[in-house]
Short mmCIF file of C-alpha atoms in Angstrom, two decimals:
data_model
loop_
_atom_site.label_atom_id
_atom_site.label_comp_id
_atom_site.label_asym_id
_atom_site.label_seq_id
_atom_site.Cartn_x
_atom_site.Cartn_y
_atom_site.Cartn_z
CA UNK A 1 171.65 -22.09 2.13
CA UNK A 2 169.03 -22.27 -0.46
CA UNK A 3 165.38 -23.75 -0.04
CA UNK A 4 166.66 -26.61 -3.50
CA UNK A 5 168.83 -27.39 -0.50
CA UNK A 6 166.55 -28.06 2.19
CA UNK A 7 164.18 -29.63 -0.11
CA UNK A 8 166.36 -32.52 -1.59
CA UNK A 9 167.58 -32.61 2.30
CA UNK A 10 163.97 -33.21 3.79
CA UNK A 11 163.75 -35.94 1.32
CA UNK A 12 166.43 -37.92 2.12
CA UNK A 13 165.18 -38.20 5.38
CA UNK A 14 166.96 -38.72 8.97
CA UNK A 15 167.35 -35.08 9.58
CA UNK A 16 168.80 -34.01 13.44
CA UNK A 17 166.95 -31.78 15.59
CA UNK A 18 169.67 -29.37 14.55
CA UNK A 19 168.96 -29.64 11.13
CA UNK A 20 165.05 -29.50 11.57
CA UNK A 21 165.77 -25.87 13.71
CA UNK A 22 168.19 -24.48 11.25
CA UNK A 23 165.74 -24.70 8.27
CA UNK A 24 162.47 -23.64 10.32
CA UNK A 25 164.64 -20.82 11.51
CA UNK A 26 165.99 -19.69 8.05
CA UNK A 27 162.58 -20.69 6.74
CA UNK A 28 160.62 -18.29 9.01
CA UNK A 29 163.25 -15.35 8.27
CA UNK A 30 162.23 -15.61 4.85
CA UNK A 31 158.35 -16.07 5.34
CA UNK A 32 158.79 -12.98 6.94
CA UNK A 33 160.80 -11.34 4.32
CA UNK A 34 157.91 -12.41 1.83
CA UNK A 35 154.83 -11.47 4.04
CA UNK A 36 156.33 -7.98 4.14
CA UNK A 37 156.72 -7.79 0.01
CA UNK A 38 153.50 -9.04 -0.68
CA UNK A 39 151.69 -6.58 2.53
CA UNK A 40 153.90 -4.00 0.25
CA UNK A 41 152.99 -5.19 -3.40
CA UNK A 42 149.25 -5.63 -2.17
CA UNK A 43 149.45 -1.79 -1.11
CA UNK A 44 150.36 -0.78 -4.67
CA UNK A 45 148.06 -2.84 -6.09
CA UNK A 46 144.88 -1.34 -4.18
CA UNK A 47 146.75 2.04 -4.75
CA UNK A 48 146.42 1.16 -9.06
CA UNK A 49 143.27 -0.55 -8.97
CA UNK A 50 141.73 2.60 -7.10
CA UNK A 51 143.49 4.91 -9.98
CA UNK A 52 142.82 3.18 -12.83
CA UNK A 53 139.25 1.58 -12.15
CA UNK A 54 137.42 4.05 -14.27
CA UNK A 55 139.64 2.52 -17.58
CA UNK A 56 137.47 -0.96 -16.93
CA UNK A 57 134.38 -2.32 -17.48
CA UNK A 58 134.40 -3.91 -14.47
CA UNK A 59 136.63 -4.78 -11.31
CA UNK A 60 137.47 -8.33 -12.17
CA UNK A 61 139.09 -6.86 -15.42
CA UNK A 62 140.61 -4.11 -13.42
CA UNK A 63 142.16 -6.84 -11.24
CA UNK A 64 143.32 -8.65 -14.42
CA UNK A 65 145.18 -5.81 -15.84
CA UNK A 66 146.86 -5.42 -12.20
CA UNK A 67 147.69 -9.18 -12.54
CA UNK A 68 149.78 -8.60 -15.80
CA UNK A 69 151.11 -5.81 -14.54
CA UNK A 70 155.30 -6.75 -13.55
CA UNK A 71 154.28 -5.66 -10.14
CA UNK A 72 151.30 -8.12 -10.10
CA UNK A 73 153.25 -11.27 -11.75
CA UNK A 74 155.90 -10.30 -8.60
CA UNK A 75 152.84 -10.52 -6.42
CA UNK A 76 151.71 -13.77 -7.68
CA UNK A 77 155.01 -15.54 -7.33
CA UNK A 78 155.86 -14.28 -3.98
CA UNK A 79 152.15 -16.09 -2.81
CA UNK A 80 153.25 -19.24 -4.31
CA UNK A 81 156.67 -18.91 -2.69
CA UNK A 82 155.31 -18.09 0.77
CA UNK A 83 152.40 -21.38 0.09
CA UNK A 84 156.08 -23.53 -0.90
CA UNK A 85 158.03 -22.16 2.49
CA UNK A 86 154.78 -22.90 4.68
CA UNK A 87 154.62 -26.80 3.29
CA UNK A 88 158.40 -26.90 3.95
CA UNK A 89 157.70 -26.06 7.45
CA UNK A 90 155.09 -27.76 7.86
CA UNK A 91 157.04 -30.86 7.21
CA UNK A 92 159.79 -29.44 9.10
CA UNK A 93 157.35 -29.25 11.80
CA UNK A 94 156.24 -33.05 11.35
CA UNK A 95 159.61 -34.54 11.79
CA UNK A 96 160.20 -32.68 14.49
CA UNK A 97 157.45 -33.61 16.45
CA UNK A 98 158.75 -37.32 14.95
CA UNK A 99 161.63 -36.95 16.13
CA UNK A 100 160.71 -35.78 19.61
CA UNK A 101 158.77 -38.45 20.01
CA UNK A 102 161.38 -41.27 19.02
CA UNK A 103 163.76 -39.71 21.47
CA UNK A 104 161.07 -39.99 24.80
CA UNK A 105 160.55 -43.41 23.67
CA UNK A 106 164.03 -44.25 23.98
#
């Protein structure tokens, strides 16, 4: 499964409550998975700042080499991935709680 997947499938609409738990579950798995990389990646970056603050004129620029850094791009995308995976659930959440309601109405 891939999250292209569960995207183009959330669109279409008339998901199952199966469906909806699947892709929370495989959703939080890899929240999880991305949490602990960026916890890890945020460790080394504190670690580089602390070593190579004295080369700056000043911590914002300090923070701007870590950003270019391969290490710090990595960081970046991994918070944009985790931001994308917490909208998915969030809507995965939604229709859910749609679809419960639909099926005590019925």
């Amino acid at each position: 499964m891939e999250f292209k997947q569960i995207i183009n499938r959330v669109e279409q609409g008339g998901l199952s409550g199966d469906e909806i738990a699947s892709y929370r579950n495989f959703c939080a798995v890899w929240l999880y998975r991305f949490y602990e990389e960026v916890g890890n990646l945020s460790a080394k970056a504190a670690v580089w700042m602390t070593a190579n603050r004295e080369n700056y004129k000043s911590q914002a620029e300090c923070e701007r080499a870590w950003d270019a850094t391969e290490e710090g791009q990595t960081l970046t995308r991994k918070k944009n991935t985790i931001k994308g995976l917490e909208h998915i659930q969030e809507v995965l959440t939604s229709q859910h709680f749609m679809l419960t309601k639909e099926l005590k109405n019925t």
